[in-house]
PDB file of C-alpha atoms and ligand atoms in Angstrom:
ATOM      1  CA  UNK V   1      -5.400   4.974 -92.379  1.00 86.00           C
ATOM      2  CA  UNK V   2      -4.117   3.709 -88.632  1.00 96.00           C
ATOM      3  CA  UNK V   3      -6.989   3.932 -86.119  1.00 98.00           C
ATOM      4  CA  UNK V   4      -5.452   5.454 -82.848  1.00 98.00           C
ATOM      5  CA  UNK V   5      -6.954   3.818 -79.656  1.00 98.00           C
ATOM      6  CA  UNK V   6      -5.831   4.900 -76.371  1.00 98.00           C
ATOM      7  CA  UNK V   7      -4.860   2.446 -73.563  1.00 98.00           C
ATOM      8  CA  UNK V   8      -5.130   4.056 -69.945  1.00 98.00           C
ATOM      9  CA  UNK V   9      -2.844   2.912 -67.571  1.00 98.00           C
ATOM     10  CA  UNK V  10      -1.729   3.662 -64.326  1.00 98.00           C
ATOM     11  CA  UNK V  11      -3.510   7.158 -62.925  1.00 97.00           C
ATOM     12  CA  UNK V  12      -3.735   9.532 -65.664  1.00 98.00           C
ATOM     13  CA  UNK V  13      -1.254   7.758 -68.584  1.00 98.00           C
ATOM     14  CA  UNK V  14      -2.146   6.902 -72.171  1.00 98.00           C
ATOM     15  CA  UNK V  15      -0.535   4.187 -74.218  1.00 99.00           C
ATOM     16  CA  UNK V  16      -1.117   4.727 -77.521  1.00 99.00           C
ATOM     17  CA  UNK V  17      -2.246   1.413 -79.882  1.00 99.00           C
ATOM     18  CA  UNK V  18      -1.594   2.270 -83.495  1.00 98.00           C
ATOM     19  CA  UNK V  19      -3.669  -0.307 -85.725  1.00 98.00           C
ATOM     20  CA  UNK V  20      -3.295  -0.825 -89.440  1.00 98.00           C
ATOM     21  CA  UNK V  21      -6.390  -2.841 -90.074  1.00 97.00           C
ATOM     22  CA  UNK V  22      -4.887  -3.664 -94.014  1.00 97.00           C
ATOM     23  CA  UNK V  23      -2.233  -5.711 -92.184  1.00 98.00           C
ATOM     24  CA  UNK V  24      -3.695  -6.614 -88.812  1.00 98.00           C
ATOM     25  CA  UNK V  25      -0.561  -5.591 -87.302  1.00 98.00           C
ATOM     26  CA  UNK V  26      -0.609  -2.903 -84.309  1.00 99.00           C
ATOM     27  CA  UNK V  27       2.260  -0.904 -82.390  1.00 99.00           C
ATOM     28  CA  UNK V  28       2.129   0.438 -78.851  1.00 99.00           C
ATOM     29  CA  UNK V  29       3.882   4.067 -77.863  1.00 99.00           C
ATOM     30  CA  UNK V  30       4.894   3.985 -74.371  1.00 99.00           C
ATOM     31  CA  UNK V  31       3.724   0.645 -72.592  1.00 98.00           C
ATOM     32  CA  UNK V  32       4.315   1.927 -69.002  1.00 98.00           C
ATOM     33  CA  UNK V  33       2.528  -1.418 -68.022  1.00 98.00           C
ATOM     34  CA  UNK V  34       2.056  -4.808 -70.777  1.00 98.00           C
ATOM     35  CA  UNK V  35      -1.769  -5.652 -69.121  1.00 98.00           C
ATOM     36  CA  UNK V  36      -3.554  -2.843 -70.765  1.00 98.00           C
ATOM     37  CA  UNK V  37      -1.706  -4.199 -74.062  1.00 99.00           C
ATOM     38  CA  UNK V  38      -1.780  -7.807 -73.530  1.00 98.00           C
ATOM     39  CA  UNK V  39      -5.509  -7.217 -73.043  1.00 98.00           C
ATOM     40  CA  UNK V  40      -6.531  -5.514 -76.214  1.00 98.00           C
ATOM     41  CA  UNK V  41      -4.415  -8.267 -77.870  1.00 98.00           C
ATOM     42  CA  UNK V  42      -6.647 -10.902 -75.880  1.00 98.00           C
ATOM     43  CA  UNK V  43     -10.003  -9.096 -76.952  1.00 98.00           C
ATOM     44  CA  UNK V  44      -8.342  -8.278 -81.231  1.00 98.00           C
ATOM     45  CA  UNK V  45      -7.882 -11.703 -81.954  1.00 97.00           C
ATOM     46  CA  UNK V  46      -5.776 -11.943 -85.166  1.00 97.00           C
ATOM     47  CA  UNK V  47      -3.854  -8.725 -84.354  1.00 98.00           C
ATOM     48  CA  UNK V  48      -0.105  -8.627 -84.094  1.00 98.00           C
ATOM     49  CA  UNK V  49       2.121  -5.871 -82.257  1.00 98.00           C
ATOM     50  CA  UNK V  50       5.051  -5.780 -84.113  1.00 98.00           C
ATOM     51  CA  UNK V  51       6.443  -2.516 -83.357  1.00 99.00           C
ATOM     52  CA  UNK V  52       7.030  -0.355 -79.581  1.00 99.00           C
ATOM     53  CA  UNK V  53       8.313   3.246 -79.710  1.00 99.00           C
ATOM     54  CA  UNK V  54       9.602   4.824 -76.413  1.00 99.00           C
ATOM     55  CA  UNK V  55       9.677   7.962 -75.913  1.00 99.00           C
ATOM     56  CA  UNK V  56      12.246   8.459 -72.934  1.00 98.00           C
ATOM     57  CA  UNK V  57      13.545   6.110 -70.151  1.00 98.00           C
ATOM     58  CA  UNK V  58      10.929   6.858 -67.417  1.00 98.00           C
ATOM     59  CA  UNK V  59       8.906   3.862 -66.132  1.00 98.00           C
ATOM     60  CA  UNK V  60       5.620   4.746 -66.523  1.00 98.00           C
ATOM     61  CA  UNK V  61       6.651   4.748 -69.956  1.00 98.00           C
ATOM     62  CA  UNK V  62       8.871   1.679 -70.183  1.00 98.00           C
ATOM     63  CA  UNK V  63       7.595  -0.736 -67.855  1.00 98.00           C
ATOM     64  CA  UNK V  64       5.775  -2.923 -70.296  1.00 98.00           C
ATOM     65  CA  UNK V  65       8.648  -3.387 -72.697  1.00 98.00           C
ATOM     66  CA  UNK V  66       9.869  -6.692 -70.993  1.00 98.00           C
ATOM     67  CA  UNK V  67       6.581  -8.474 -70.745  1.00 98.00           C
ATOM     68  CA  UNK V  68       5.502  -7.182 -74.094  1.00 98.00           C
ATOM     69  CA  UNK V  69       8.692  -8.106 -76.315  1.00 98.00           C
ATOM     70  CA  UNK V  70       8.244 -11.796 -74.660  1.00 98.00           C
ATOM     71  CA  UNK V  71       4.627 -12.350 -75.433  1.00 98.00           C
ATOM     72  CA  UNK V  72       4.656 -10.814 -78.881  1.00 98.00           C
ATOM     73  CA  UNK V  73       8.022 -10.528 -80.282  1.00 98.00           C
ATOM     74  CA  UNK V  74       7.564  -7.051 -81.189  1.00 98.00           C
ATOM     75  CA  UNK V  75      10.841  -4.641 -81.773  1.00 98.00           C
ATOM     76  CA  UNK V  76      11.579  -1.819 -79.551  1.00 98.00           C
ATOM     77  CA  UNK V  77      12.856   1.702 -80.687  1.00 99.00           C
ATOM     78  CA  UNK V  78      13.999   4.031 -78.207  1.00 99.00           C
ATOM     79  CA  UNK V  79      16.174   6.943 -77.649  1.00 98.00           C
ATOM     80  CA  UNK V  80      19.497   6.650 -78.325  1.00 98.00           C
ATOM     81  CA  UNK V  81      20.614   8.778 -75.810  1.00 98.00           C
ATOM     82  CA  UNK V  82      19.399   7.162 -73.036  1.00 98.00           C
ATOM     83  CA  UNK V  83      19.731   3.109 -71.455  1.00 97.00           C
ATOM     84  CA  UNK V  84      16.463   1.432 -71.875  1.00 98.00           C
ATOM     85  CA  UNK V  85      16.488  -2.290 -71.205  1.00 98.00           C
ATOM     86  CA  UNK V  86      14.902  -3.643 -73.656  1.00 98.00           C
ATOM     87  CA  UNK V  87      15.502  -1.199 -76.779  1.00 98.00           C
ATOM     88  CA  UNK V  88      16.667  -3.201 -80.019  1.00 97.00           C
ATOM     89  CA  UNK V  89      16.492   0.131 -82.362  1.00 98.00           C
ATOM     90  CA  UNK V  90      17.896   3.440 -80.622  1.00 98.00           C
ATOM     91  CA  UNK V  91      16.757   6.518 -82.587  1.00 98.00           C
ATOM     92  CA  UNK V  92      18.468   9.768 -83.215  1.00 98.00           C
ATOM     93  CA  UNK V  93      17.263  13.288 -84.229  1.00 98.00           C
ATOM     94  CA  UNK V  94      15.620  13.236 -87.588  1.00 98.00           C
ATOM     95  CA  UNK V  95      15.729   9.400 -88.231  1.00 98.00           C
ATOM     96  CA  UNK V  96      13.409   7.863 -90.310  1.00 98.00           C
ATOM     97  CA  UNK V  97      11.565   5.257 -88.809  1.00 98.00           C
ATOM     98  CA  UNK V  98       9.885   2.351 -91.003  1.00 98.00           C
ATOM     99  CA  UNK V  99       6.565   1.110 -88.270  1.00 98.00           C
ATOM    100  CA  UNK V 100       3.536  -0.173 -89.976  1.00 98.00           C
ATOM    101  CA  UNK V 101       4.886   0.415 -93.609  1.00 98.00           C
ATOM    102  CA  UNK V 102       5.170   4.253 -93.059  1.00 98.00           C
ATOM    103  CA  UNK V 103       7.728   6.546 -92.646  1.00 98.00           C
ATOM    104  CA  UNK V 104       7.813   8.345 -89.146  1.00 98.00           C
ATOM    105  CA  UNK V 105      10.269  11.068 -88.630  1.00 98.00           C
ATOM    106  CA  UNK V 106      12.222  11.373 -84.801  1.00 99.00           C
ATOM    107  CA  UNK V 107      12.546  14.350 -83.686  1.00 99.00           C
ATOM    108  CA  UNK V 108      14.759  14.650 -80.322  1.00 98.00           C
ATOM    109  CA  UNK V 109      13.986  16.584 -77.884  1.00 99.00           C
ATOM    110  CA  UNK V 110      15.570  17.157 -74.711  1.00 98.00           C
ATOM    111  CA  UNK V 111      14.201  18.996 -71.544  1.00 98.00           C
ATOM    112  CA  UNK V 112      11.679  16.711 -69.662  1.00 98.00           C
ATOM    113  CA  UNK V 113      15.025  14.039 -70.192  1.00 98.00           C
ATOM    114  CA  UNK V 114      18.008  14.948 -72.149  1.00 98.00           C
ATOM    115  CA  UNK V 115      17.093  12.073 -74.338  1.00 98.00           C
ATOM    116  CA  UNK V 116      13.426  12.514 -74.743  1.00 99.00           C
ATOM    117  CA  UNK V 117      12.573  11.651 -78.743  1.00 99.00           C
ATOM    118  CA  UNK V 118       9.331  12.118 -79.866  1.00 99.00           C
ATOM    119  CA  UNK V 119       7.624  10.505 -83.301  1.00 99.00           C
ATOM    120  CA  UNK V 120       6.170  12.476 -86.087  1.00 99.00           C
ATOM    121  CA  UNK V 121       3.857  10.956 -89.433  1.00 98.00           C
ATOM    122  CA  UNK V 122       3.613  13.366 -91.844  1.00 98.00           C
ATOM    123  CA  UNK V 123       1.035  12.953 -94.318  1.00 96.00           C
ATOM    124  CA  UNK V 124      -2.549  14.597 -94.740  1.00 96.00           C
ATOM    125  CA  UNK V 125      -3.353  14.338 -91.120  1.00 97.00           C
ATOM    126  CA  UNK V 126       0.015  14.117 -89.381  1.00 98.00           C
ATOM    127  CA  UNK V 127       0.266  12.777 -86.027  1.00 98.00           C
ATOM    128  CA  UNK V 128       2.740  13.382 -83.042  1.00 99.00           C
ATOM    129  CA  UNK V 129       3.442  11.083 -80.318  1.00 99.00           C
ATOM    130  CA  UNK V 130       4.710  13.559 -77.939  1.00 99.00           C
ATOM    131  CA  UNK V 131       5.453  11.949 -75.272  1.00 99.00           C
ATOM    132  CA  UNK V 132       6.053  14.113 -72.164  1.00 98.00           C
ATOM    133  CA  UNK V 133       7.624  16.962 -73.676  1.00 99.00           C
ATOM    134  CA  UNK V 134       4.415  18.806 -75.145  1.00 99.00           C
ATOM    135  CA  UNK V 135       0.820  18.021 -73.478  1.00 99.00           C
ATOM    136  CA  UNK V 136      -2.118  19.783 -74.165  1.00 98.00           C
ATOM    137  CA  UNK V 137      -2.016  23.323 -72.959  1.00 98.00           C
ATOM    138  CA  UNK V 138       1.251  21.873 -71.215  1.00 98.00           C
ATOM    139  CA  UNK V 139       4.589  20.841 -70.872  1.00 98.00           C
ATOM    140  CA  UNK V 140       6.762  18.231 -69.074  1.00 98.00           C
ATOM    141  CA  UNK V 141       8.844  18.857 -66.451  1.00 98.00           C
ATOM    142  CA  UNK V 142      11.910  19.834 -66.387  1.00 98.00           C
ATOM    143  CA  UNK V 143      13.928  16.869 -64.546  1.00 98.00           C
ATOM    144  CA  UNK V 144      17.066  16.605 -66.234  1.00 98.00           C
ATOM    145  CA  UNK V 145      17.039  19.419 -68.927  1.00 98.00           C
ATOM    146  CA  UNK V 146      17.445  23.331 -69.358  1.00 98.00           C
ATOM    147  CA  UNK V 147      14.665  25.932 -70.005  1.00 98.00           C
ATOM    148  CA  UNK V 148      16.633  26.596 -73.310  1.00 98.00           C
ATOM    149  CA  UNK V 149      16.876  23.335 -74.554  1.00 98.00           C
ATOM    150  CA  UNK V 150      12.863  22.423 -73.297  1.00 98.00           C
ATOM    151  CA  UNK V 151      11.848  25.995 -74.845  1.00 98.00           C
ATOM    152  CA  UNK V 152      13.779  24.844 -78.359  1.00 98.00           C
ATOM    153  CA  UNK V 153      12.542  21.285 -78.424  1.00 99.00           C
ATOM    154  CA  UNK V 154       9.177  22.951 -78.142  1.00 99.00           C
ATOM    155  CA  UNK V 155       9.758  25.495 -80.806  1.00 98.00           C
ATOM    156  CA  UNK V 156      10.864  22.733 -83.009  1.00 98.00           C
ATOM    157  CA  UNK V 157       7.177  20.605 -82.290  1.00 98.00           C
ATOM    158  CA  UNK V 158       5.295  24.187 -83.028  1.00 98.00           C
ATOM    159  CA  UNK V 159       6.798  24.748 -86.677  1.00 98.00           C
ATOM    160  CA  UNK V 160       5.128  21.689 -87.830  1.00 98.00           C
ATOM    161  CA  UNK V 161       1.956  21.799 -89.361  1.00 98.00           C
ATOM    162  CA  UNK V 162      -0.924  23.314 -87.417  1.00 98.00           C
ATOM    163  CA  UNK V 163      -3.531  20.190 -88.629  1.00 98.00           C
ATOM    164  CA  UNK V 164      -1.249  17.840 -86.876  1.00 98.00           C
ATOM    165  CA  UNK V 165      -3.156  15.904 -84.139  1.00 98.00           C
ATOM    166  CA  UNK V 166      -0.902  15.254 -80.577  1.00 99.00           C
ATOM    167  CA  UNK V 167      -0.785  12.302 -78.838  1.00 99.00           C
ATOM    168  CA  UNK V 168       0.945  12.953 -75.673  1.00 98.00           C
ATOM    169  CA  UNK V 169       0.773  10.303 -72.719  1.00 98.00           C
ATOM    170  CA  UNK V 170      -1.126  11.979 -69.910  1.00 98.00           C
ATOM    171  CA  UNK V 171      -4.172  13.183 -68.928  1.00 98.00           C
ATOM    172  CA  UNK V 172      -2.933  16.243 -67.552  1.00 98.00           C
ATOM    173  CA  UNK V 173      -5.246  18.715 -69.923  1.00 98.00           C
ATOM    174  CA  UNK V 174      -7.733  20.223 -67.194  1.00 98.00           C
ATOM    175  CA  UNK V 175      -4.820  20.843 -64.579  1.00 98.00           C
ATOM    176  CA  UNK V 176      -2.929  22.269 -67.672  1.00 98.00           C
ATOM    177  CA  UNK V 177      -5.704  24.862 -68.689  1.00 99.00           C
ATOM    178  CA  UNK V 178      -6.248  26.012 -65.365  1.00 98.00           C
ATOM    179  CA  UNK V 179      -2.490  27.417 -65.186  1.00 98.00           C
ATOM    180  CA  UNK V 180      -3.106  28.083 -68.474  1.00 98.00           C
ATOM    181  CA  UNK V 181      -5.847  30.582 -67.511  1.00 98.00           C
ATOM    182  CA  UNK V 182      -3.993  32.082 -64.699  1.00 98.00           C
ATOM    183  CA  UNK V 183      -0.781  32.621 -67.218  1.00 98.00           C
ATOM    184  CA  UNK V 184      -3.648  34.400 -69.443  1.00 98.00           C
ATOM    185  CA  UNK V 185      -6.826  35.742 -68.023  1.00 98.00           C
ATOM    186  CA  UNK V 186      -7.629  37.155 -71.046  1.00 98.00           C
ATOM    187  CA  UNK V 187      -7.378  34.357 -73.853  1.00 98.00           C
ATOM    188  CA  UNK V 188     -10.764  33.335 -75.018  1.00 98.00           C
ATOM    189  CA  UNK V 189      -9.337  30.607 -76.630  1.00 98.00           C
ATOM    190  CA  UNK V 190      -8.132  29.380 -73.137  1.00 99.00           C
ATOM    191  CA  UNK V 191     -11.289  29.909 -71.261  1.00 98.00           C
ATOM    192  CA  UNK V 192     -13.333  28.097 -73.877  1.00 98.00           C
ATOM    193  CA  UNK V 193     -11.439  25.112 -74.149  1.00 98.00           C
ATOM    194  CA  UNK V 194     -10.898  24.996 -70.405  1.00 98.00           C
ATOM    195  CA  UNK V 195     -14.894  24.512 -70.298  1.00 98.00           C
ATOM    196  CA  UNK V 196     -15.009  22.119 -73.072  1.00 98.00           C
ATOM    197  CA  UNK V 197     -12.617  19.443 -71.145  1.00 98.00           C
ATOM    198  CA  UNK V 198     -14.034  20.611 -68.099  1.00 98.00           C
ATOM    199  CA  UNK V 199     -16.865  18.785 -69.758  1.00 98.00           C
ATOM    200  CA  UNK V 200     -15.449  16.203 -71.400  1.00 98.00           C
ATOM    201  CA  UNK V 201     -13.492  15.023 -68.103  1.00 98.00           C
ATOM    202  CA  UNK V 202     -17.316  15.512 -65.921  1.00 98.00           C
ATOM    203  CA  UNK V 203     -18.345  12.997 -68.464  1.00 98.00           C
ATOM    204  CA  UNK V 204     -15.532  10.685 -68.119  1.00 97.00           C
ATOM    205  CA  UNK V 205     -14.231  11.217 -71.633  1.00 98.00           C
ATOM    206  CA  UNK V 206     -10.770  11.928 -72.739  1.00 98.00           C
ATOM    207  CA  UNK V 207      -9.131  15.240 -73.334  1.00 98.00           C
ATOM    208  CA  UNK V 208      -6.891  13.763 -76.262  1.00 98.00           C
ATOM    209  CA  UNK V 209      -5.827  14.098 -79.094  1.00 98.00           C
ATOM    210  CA  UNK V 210      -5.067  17.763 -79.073  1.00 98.00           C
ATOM    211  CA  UNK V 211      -4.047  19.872 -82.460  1.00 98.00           C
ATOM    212  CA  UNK V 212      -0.860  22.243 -82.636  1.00 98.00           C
ATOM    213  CA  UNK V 213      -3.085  25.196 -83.770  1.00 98.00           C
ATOM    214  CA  UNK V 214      -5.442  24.562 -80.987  1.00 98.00           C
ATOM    215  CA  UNK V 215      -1.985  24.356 -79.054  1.00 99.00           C
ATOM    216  CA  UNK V 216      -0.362  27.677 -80.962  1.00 98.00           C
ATOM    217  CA  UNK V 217      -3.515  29.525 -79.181  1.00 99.00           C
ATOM    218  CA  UNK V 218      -3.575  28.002 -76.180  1.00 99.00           C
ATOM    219  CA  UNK V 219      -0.608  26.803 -74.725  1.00 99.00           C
ATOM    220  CA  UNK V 220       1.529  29.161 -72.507  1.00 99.00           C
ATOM    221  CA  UNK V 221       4.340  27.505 -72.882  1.00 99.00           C
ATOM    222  CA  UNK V 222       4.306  27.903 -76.778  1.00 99.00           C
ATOM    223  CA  UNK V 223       2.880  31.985 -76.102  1.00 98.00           C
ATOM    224  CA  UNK V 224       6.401  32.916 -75.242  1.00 98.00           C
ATOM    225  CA  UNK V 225       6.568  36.254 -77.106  1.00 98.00           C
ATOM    226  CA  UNK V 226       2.881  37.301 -75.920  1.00 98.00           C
ATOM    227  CA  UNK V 227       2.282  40.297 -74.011  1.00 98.00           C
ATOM    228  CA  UNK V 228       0.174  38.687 -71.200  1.00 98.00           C
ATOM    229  CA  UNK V 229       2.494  35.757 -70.673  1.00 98.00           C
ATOM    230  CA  UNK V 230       5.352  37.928 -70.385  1.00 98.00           C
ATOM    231  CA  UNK V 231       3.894  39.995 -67.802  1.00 98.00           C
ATOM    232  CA  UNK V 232       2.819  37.260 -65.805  1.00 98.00           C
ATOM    233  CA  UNK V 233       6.104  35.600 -66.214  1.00 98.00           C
ATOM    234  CA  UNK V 234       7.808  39.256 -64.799  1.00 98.00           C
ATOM    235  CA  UNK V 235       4.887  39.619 -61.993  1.00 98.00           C
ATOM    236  CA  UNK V 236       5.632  35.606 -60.501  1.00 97.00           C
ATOM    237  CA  UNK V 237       9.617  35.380 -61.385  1.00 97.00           C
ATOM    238  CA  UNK V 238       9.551  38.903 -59.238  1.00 97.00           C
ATOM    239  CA  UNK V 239      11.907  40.697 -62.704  1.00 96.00           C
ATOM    240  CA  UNK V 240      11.396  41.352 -65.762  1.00 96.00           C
ATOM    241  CA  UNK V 241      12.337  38.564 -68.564  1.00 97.00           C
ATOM    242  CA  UNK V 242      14.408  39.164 -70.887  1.00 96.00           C
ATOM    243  CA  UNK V 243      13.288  37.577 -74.079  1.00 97.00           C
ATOM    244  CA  UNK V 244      11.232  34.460 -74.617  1.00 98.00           C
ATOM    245  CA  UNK V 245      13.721  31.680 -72.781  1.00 98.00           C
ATOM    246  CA  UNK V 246      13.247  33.571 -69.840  1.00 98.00           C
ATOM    247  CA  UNK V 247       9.775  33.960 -69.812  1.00 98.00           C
ATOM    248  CA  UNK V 248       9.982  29.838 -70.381  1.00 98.00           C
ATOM    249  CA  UNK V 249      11.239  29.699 -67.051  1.00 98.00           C
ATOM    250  CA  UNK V 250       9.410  31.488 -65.325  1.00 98.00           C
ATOM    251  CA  UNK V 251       6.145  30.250 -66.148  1.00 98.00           C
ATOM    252  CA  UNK V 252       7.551  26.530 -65.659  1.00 98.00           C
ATOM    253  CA  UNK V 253       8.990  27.436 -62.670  1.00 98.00           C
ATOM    254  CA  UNK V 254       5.600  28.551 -61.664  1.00 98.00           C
ATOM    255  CA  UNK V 255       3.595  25.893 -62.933  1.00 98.00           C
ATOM    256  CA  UNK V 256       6.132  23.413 -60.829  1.00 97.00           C
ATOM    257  CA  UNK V 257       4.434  25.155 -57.435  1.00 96.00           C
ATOM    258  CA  UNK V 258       1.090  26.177 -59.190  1.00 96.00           C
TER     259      UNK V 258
HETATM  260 ZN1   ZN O   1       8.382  11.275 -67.954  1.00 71.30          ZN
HETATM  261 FE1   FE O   2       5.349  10.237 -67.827  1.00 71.30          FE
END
């Protein structure tokens, strides 16, 4: 079993420590900054970080890797589709990945970046690190990619298994459900969850990790084909969409001036 801690950093990112407590040995997804890192290090003495996975080139993902890779050694994989200083191991779609003796699976999505990779365990409980391509009740932005190709790379994350917890690196969850309920006023689903981190955040707790199913039910941007979302995708795009890539864009294009 790896225990999953997250790191903030910055505003409202999460670097994700993955510890194997048989070996001692740790790995961090998306070190934005090294202090947050070099700090649980400090307070875990005995623990190694052997491994760092990047998601895509950004900084507030990537900003640690320098500091990090000199204090511990540790081996970077990365995107191959993008220049990352830094990255020793660059990853392509559906690579397996040896990180803490188990097998991850890259998956590569482009759309937030035309790079963007993100890291799937399978196993009884899988895990996703999702980076910024699918948040909770959210999705990145699209800076250098397509609707299509952010709409696929979605589709892709939603076919895996519904138990599988996501780790994706910001806090963005209460501003996401909010959209979320305006997309769909009627979605229970959305209006309960939107309390429960509504909660969670008053408390000072975080929102994360999320599941696909409770994504599947709550997510617009994964509700492509449903009746509500398409209408509210024709009423702000000012036309009816034709089919689901175009309802995609026009709820993102939406949620970029919600
Ligand atoms: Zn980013
Ligand atoms: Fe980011």
């Amino acid at each position: 079993m790896l225990t999953i801690t997250a790191l903030p950093a910055f505003n409202d990112n999460y670097i994700w420590l993955l510890q194997d407590s048989a070996t001692q040995q740790c790995a961090a997804v998306d070190p934005g900054d090294a202090k947050p890192v070099l700090q649980w290090l400090k307070d875990n003495p005995g623990w190694q970080l052997t491994d760092i996975l990047i998601t895509h080139h950004h900084h507030d993902h990537t900003g640690g890797i320098g500091t990090l890779k000199q204090a511990t050694g540790a081996r970077v994989h990365g995107p191959g589709q993008e220049t990352i200083d830094g990255v020793d191991h660059p990853l392509a779609d559906l690579q397996q990945l040896q990180v803490l003796d188990r097998t991850f699976t890259v998956y590569h999505v482009p759309g937030h970046t035309l790079g963007h990779i993100v890291y799937y365990l399978p196993g009884e409980q899988p895990l996703l690190f999702s980076g910024d391509t699918l948040f909770l009740a959210g999705c990145g932005r699209l800076f250098e990619g397509t609707p299509a190709q952010m709409y696929h790379s979605l589709q892709r994350l939603a076919a895996l298994p519904a138990t599988t917890l996501v780790y994706c690196t910001h806090e963005y969850s209460l501003s996401n459900l909010k959209f979320a309920a305006a997309v769909e006023p009627d979605n229970t689903a959305v209006s309960a969850r939107l309390e429960k981190v509504a909660t969670l955040r008053e408390q000072g707790h975080i929102s994360l990790p999320s599941t696909l199913a409770d994504e599947l039910a709550t997510n617009p941007f994964l509700r492509c084909n449903e009746q509500q979302v398409v209408t509210s995708a024709a009423r702000e795009s000012g036309q009816l969409p034709v089919g689901p890539v175009e309802v995609f864009a026009a709820i993102r294009a939406w949620k970029d001036r919600f």
